[in-house]
mmCIF file of C-alpha atoms in Angstrom:
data_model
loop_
_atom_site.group_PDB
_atom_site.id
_atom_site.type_symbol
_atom_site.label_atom_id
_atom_site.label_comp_id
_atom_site.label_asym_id
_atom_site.label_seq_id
_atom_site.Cartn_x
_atom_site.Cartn_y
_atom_site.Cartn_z
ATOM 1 C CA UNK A 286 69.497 -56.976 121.994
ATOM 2 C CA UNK A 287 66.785 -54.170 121.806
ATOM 3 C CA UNK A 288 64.239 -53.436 119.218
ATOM 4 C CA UNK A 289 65.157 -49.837 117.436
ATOM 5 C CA UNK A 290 62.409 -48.081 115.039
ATOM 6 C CA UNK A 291 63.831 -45.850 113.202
ATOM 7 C CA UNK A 292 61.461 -43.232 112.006
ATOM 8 C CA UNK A 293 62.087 -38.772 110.546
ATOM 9 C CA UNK A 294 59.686 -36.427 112.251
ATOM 10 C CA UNK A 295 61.507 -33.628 111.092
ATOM 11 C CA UNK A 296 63.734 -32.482 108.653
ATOM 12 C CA UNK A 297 64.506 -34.485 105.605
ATOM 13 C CA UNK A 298 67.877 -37.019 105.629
ATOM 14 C CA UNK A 299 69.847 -35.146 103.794
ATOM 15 C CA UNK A 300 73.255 -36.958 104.811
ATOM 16 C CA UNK A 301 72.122 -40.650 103.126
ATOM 17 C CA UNK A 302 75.629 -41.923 104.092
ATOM 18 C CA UNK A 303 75.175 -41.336 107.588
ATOM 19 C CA UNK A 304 72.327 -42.612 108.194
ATOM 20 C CA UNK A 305 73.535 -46.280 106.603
ATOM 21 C CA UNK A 306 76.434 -46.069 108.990
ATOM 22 C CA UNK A 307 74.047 -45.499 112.236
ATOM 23 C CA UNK A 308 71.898 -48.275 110.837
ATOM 24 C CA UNK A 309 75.928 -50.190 110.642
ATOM 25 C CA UNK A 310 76.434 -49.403 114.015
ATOM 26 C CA UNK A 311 73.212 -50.162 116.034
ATOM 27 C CA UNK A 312 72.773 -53.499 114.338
ATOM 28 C CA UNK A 313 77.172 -54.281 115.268
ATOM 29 C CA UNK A 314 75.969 -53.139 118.871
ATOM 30 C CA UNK A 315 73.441 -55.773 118.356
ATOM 31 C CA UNK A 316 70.515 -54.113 117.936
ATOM 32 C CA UNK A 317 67.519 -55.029 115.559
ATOM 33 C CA UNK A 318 67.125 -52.281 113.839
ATOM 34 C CA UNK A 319 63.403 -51.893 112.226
ATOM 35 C CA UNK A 320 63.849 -48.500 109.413
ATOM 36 C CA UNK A 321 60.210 -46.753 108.830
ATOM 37 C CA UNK A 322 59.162 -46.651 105.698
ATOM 38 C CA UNK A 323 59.156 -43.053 105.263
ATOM 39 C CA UNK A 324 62.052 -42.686 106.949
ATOM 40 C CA UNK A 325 64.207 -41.331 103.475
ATOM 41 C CA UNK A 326 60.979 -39.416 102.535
ATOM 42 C CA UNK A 327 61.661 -35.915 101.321
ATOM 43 C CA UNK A 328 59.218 -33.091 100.588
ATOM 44 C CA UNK A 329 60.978 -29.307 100.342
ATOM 45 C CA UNK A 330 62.914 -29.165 103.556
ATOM 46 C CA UNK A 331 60.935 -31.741 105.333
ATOM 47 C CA UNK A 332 61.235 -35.442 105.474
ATOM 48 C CA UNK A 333 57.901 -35.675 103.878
ATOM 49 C CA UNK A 334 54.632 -33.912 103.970
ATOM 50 C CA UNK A 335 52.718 -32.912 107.306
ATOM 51 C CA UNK A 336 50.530 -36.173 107.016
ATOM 52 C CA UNK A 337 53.518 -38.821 105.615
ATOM 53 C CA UNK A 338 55.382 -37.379 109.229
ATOM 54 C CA UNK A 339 52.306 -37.320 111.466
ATOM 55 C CA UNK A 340 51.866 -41.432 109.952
ATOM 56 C CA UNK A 341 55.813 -41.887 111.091
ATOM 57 C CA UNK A 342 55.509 -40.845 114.403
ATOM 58 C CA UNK A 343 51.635 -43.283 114.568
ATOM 59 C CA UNK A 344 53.641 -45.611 112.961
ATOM 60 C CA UNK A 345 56.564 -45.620 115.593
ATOM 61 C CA UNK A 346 54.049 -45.341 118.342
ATOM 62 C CA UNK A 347 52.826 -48.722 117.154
ATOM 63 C CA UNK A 348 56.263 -50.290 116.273
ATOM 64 C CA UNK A 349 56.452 -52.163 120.102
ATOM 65 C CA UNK A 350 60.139 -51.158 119.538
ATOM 66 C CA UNK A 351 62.173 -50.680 122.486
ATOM 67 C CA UNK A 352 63.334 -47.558 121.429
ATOM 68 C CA UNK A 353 62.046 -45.236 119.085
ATOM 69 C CA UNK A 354 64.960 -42.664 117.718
ATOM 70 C CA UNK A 355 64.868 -40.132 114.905
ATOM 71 C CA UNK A 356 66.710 -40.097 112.446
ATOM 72 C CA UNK A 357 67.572 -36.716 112.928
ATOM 73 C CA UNK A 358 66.117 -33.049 114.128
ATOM 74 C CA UNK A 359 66.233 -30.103 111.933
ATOM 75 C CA UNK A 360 62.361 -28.450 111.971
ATOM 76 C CA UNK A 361 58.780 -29.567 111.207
ATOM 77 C CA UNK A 362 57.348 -30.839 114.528
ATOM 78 C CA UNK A 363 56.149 -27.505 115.733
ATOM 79 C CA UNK A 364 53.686 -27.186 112.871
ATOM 80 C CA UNK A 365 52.368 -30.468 113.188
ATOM 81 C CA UNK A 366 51.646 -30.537 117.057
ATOM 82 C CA UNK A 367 48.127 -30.522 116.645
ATOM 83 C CA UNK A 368 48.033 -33.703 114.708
ATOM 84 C CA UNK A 369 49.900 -35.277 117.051
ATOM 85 C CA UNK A 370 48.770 -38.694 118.311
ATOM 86 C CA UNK A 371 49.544 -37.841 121.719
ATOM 87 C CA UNK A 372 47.485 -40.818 123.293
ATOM 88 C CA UNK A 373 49.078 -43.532 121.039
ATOM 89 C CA UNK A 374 52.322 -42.084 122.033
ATOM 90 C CA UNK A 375 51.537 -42.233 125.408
ATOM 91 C CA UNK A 376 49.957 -45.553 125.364
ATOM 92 C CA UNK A 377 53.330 -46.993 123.868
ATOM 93 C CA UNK A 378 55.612 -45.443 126.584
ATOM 94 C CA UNK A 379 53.290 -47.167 129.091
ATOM 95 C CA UNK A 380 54.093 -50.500 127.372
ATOM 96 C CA UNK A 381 57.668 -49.774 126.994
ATOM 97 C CA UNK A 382 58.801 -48.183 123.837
ATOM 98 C CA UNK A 383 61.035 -45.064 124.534
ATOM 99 C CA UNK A 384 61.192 -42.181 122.818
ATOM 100 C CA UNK A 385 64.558 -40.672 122.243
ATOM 101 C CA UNK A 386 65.807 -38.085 120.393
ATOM 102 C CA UNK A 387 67.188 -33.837 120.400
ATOM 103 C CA UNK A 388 67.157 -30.397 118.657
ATOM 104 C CA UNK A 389 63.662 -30.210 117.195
ATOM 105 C CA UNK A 390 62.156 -33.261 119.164
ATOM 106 C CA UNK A 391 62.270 -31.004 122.061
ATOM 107 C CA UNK A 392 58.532 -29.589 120.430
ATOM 108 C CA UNK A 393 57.569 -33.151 120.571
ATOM 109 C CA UNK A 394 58.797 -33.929 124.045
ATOM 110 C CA UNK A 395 57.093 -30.535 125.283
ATOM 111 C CA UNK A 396 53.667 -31.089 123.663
ATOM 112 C CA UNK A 397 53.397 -34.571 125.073
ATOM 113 C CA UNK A 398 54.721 -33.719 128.428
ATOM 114 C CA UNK A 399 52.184 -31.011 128.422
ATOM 115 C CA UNK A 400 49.166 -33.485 126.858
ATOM 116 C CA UNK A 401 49.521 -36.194 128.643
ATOM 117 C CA UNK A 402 52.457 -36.121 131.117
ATOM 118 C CA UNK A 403 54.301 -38.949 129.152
ATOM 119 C CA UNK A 404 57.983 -39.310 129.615
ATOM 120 C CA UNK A 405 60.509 -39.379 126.866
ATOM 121 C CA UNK A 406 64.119 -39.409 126.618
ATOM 122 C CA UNK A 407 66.887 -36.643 125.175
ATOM 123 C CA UNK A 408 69.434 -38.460 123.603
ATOM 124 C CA UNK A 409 71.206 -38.899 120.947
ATOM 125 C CA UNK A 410 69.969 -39.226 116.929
ATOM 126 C CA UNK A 411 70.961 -41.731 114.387
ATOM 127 C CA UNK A 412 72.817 -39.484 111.703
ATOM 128 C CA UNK A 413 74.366 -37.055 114.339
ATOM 129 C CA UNK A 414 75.440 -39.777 116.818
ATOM 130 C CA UNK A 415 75.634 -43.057 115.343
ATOM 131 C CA UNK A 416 76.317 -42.476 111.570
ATOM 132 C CA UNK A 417 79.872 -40.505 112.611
ATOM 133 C CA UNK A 418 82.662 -41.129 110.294
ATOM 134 C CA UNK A 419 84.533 -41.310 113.384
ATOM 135 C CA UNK A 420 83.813 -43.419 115.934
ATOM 136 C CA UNK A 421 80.907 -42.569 118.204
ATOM 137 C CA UNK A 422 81.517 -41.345 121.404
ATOM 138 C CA UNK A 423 82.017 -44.018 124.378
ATOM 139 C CA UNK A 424 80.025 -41.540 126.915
ATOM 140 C CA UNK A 425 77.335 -41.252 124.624
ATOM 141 C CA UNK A 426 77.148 -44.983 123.302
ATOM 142 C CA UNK A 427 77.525 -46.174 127.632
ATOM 143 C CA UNK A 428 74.688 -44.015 128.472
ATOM 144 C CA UNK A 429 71.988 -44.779 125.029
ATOM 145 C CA UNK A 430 73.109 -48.532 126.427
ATOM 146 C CA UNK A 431 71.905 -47.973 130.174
ATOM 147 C CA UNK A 432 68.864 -46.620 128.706
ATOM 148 C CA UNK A 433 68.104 -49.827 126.188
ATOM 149 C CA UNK A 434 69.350 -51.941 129.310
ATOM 150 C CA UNK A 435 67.350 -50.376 131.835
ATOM 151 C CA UNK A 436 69.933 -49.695 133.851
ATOM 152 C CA UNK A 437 70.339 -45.372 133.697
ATOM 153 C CA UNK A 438 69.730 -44.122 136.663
ATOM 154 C CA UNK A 439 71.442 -40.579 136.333
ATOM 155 C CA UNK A 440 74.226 -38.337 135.121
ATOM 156 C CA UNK A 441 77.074 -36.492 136.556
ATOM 157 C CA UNK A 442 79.188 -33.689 135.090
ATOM 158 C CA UNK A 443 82.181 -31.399 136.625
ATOM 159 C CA UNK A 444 80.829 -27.822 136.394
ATOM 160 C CA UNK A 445 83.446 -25.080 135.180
ATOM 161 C CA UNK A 446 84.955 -22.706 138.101
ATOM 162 C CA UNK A 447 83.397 -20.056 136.654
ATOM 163 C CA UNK A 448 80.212 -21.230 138.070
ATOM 164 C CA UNK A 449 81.192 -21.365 141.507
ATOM 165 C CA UNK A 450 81.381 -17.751 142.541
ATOM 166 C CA UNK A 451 77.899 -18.151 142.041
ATOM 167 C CA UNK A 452 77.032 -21.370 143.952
ATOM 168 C CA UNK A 453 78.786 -19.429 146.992
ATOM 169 C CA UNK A 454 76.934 -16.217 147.139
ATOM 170 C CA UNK A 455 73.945 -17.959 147.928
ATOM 171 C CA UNK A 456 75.111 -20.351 150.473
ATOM 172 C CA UNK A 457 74.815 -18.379 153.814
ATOM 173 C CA UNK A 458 77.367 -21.355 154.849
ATOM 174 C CA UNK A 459 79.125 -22.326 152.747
ATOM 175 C CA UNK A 460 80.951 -26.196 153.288
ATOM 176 C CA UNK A 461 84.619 -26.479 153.580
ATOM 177 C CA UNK A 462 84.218 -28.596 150.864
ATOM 178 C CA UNK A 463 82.312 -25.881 148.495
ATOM 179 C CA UNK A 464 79.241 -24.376 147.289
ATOM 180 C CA UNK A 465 76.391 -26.610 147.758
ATOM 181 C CA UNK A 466 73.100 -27.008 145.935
ATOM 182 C CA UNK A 467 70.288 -29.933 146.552
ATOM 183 C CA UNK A 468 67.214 -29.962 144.847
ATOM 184 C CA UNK A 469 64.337 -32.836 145.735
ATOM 185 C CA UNK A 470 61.161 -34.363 143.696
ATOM 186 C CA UNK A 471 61.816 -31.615 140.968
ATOM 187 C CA UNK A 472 60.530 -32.395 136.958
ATOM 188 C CA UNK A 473 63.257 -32.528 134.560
ATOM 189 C CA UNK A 474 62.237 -30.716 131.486
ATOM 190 C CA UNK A 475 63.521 -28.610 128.763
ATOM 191 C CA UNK A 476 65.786 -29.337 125.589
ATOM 192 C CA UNK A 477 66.461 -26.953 122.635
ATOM 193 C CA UNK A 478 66.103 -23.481 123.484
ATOM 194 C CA UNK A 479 65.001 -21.971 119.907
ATOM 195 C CA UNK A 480 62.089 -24.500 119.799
ATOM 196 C CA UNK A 481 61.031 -24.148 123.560
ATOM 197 C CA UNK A 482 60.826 -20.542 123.352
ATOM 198 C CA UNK A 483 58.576 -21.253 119.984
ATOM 199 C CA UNK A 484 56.102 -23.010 122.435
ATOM 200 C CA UNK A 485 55.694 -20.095 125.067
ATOM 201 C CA UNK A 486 51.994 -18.924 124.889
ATOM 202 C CA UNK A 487 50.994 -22.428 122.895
ATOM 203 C CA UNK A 488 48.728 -25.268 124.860
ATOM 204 C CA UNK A 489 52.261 -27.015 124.159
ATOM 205 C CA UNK A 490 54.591 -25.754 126.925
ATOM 206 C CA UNK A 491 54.527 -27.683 129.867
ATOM 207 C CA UNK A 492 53.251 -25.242 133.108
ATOM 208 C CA UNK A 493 56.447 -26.741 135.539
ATOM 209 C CA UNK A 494 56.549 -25.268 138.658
ATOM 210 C CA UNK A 495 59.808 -25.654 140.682
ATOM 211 C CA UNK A 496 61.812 -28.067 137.918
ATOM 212 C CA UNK A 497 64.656 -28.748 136.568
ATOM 213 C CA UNK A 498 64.849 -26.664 133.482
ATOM 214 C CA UNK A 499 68.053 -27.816 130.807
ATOM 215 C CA UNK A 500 68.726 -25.938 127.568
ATOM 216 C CA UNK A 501 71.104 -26.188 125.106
ATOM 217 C CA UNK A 502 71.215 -24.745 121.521
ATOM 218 C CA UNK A 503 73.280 -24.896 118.359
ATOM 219 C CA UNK A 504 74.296 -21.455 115.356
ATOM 220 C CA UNK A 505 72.737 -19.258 117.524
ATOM 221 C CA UNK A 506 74.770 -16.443 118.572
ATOM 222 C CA UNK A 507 75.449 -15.666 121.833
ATOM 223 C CA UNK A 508 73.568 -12.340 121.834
ATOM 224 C CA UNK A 509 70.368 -14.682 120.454
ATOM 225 C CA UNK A 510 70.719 -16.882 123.275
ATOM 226 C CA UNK A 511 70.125 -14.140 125.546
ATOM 227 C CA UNK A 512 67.585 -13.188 123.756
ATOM 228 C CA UNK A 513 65.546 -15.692 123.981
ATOM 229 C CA UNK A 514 66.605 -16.817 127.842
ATOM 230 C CA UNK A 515 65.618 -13.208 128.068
ATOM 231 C CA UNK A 516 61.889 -14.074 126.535
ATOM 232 C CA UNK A 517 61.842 -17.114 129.123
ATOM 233 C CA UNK A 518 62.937 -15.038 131.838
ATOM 234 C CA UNK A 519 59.763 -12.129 131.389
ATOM 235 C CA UNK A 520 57.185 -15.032 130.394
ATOM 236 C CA UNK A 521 58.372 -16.103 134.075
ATOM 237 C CA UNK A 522 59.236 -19.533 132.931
ATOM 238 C CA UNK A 523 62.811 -19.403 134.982
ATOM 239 C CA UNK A 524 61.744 -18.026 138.503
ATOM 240 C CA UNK A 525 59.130 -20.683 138.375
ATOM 241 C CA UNK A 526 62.273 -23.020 138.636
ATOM 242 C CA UNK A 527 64.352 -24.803 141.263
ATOM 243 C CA UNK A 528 67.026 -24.746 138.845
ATOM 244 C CA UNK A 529 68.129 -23.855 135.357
ATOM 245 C CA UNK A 530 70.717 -26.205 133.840
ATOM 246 C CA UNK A 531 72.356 -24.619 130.521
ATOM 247 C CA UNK A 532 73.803 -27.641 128.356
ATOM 248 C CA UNK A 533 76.178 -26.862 124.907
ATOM 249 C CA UNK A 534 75.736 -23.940 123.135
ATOM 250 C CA UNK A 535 78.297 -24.202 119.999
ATOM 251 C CA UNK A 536 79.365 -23.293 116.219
ATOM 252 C CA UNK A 537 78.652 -19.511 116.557
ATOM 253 C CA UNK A 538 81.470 -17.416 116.060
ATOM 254 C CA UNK A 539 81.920 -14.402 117.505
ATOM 255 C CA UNK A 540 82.415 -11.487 115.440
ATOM 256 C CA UNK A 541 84.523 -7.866 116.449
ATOM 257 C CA UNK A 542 81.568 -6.319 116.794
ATOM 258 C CA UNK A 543 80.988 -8.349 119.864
ATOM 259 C CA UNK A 544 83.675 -6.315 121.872
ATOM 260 C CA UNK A 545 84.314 -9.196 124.338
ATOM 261 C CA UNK A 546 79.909 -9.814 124.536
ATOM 262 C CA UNK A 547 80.273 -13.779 124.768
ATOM 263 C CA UNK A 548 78.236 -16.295 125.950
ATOM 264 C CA UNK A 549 79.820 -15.774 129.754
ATOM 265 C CA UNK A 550 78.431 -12.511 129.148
ATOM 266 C CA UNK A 551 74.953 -13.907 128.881
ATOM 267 C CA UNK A 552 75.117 -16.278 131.386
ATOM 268 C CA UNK A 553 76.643 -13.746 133.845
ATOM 269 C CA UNK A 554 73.822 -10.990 133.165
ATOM 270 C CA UNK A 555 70.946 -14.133 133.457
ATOM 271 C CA UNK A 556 72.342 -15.121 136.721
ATOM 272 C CA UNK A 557 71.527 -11.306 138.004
ATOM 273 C CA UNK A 558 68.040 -11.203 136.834
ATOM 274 C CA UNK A 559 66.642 -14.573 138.486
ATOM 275 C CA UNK A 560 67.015 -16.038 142.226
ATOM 276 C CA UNK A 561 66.551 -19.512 140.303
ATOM 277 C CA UNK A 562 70.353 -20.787 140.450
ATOM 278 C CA UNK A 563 71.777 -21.270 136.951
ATOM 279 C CA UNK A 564 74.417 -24.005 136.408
ATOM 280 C CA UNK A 565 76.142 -24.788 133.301
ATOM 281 C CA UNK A 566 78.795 -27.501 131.617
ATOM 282 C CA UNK A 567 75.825 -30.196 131.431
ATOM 283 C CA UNK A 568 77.031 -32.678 128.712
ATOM 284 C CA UNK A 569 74.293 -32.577 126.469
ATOM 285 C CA UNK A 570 72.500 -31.004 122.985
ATOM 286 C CA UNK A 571 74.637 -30.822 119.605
ATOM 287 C CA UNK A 572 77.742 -31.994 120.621
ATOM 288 C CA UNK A 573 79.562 -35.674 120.331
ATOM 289 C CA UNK A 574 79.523 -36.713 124.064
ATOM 290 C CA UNK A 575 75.980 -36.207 125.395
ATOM 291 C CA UNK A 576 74.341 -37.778 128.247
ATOM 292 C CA UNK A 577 70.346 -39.338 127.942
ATOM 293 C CA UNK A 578 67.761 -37.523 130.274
ATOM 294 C CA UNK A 579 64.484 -37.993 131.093
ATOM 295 C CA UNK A 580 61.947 -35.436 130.041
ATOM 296 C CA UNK A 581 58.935 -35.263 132.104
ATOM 297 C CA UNK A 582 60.759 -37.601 134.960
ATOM 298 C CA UNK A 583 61.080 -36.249 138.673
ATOM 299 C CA UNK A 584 64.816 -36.104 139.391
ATOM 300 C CA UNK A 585 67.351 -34.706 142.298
ATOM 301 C CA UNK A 586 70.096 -32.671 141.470
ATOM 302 C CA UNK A 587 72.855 -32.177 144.058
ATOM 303 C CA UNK A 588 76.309 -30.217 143.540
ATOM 304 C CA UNK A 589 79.257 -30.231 145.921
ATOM 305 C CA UNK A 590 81.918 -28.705 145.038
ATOM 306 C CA UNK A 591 82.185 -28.908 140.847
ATOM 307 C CA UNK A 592 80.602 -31.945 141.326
ATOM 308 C CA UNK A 593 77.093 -32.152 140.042
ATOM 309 C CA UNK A 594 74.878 -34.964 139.768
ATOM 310 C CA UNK A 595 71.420 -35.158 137.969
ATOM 311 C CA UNK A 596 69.918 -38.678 140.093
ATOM 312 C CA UNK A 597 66.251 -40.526 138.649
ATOM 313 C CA UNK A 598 66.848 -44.214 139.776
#
């Protein structure tokens, strides 16, 4: 049984039912599930004012939870990042307490990675993941449980055959068994593409030379997503790379306008403009089965074939 503070940096809860049914779920997991006191607060869009949120996140920093997860993301961290406790945060990481969590936590994650080097987990979030009507998703619930257990030590996916044209053109040998790809001692970072793009030219995007860079982003049309991979690409954020690893990009619709511009589109025109090898299909950002990563945690990443394997233990 793990100790789970519940706590809203962001956005306010608007779902109420949701949230009692991720509570439901975490404590029939058998969790003990401590709820911060704020954590229903609302204030316009936000789930309270810039000081009752900045007390939250102080407040989960000194919880000694196991995990701390937010209730959900939405926006309001990027305009609190200079309040941030960033050494209290950091100080509870070193004790134990991990800090999980998507979408807008990304600014969080960033800031801190940035500040102090501290590293924090993207996961999943109580309303999204755990307060489903449906049931939540086994992947996702097996992998938030190897993270409370101590046990996650990395995540695999099958990449789509689209990407392996690419893979093979830069192999000057390719295997008989495929396009190859190993990458050693590289920082995973990265997270929600709209707010990561807000950080560029802030003290609050890490500077991570030859990474592991993951995105994924939710609404945005696919011409927007280029857009702003396009704003990463000229701040020279993806050359400085080992590897850019695009996660779910959903609920945009494309419109006839569009004449067949999709999101292949985008990723087909990124893969021309950078020698930084761009991989797609990872399981993660607003979507039911997700995988946990660690933000700010040196990983390998190694594809054979469609077989790709992010590896921290």
């Amino acid at each position: 049984m793990s100790h789970i503070y519940i706590y809203s940096p962001s956005s306010a809860v608007r779902d109420k039912a949701a949230f009692r049914r991720g509570v439901a779920r975490l404590k029939t997991l058998g969790h003990e599930v401590e709820i911060d006191e704020a954590a229903l607060s609302s204030h316009m869009r936000f789930a309270g004012d810039d000081a009752t949120r900045l007390a939250a996140i102080t407040r989960a920093a000194a919880s000694g939870a196991d995990v701390a997860l937010i209730s959900r993301g939405g926006y309001g961290l990027t305009r609190i990042l200079p309040g941030l406790p960033y050494k209290k945060i950091a100080q509870a990481i070193e004790r134990g307490t991990r800090f999980v969590g998507l979408s807008d936590f990304t600014a969080l994650q960033c800031a801190l990675l940035a500040k102090t080097g501290a590293v924090t987990w993207a996961g999943p979030a109580l309303g999204e993941d755990f307060g489903t009507e449906e049931t939540p998703d086994d992947i996702m619930e097996a992998c938030f449980d190897d993270l409370v257990c101590g046990q996650g030590e990395g995540s695999g996916w099958q990449l789509p055959r689209s990407d392996l044209p690419a893979l093979s053109a830069r192999q000057k040998n390719p295997s008989a068994e495929g396009p190859e790809l190993r990458v050693r001692n590289a920082t995973l970072w990265g997270g929600n593409l709209t707010v990561l793009c807000a950080l560029v030219g802030t003290p609050w995007l890490p500077q991570v030379k030859g990474g592991v860079l993951f995105l994924e982003d939710v609404n945005e049309h696919p011409y927007r997503i280029e857009r702003q991979l396009t704003q990463l690409l000229l701040a020279g954020v993806l050359d400085q790379q080992k590897a850019v690893v695009l996660g779910a990009f959903n609920r945009f619709k494309l419109v006839p306008h569009d004449k067949g511009f999709k999101l292949q589109t985008v990723v087909d025109w990124l893969r021309t403009q950078t020698r930084t090898p761009v991989l797609t299909g990872l399981p993660f950002g607003h979507v039911a089965t997700k995988v946990v990563l660690p933000v700010g945690q040196k990983v390998e990443l190694m594809v054979q074939g469609r077989d790709a394997l992010l590896y921290w233990g």
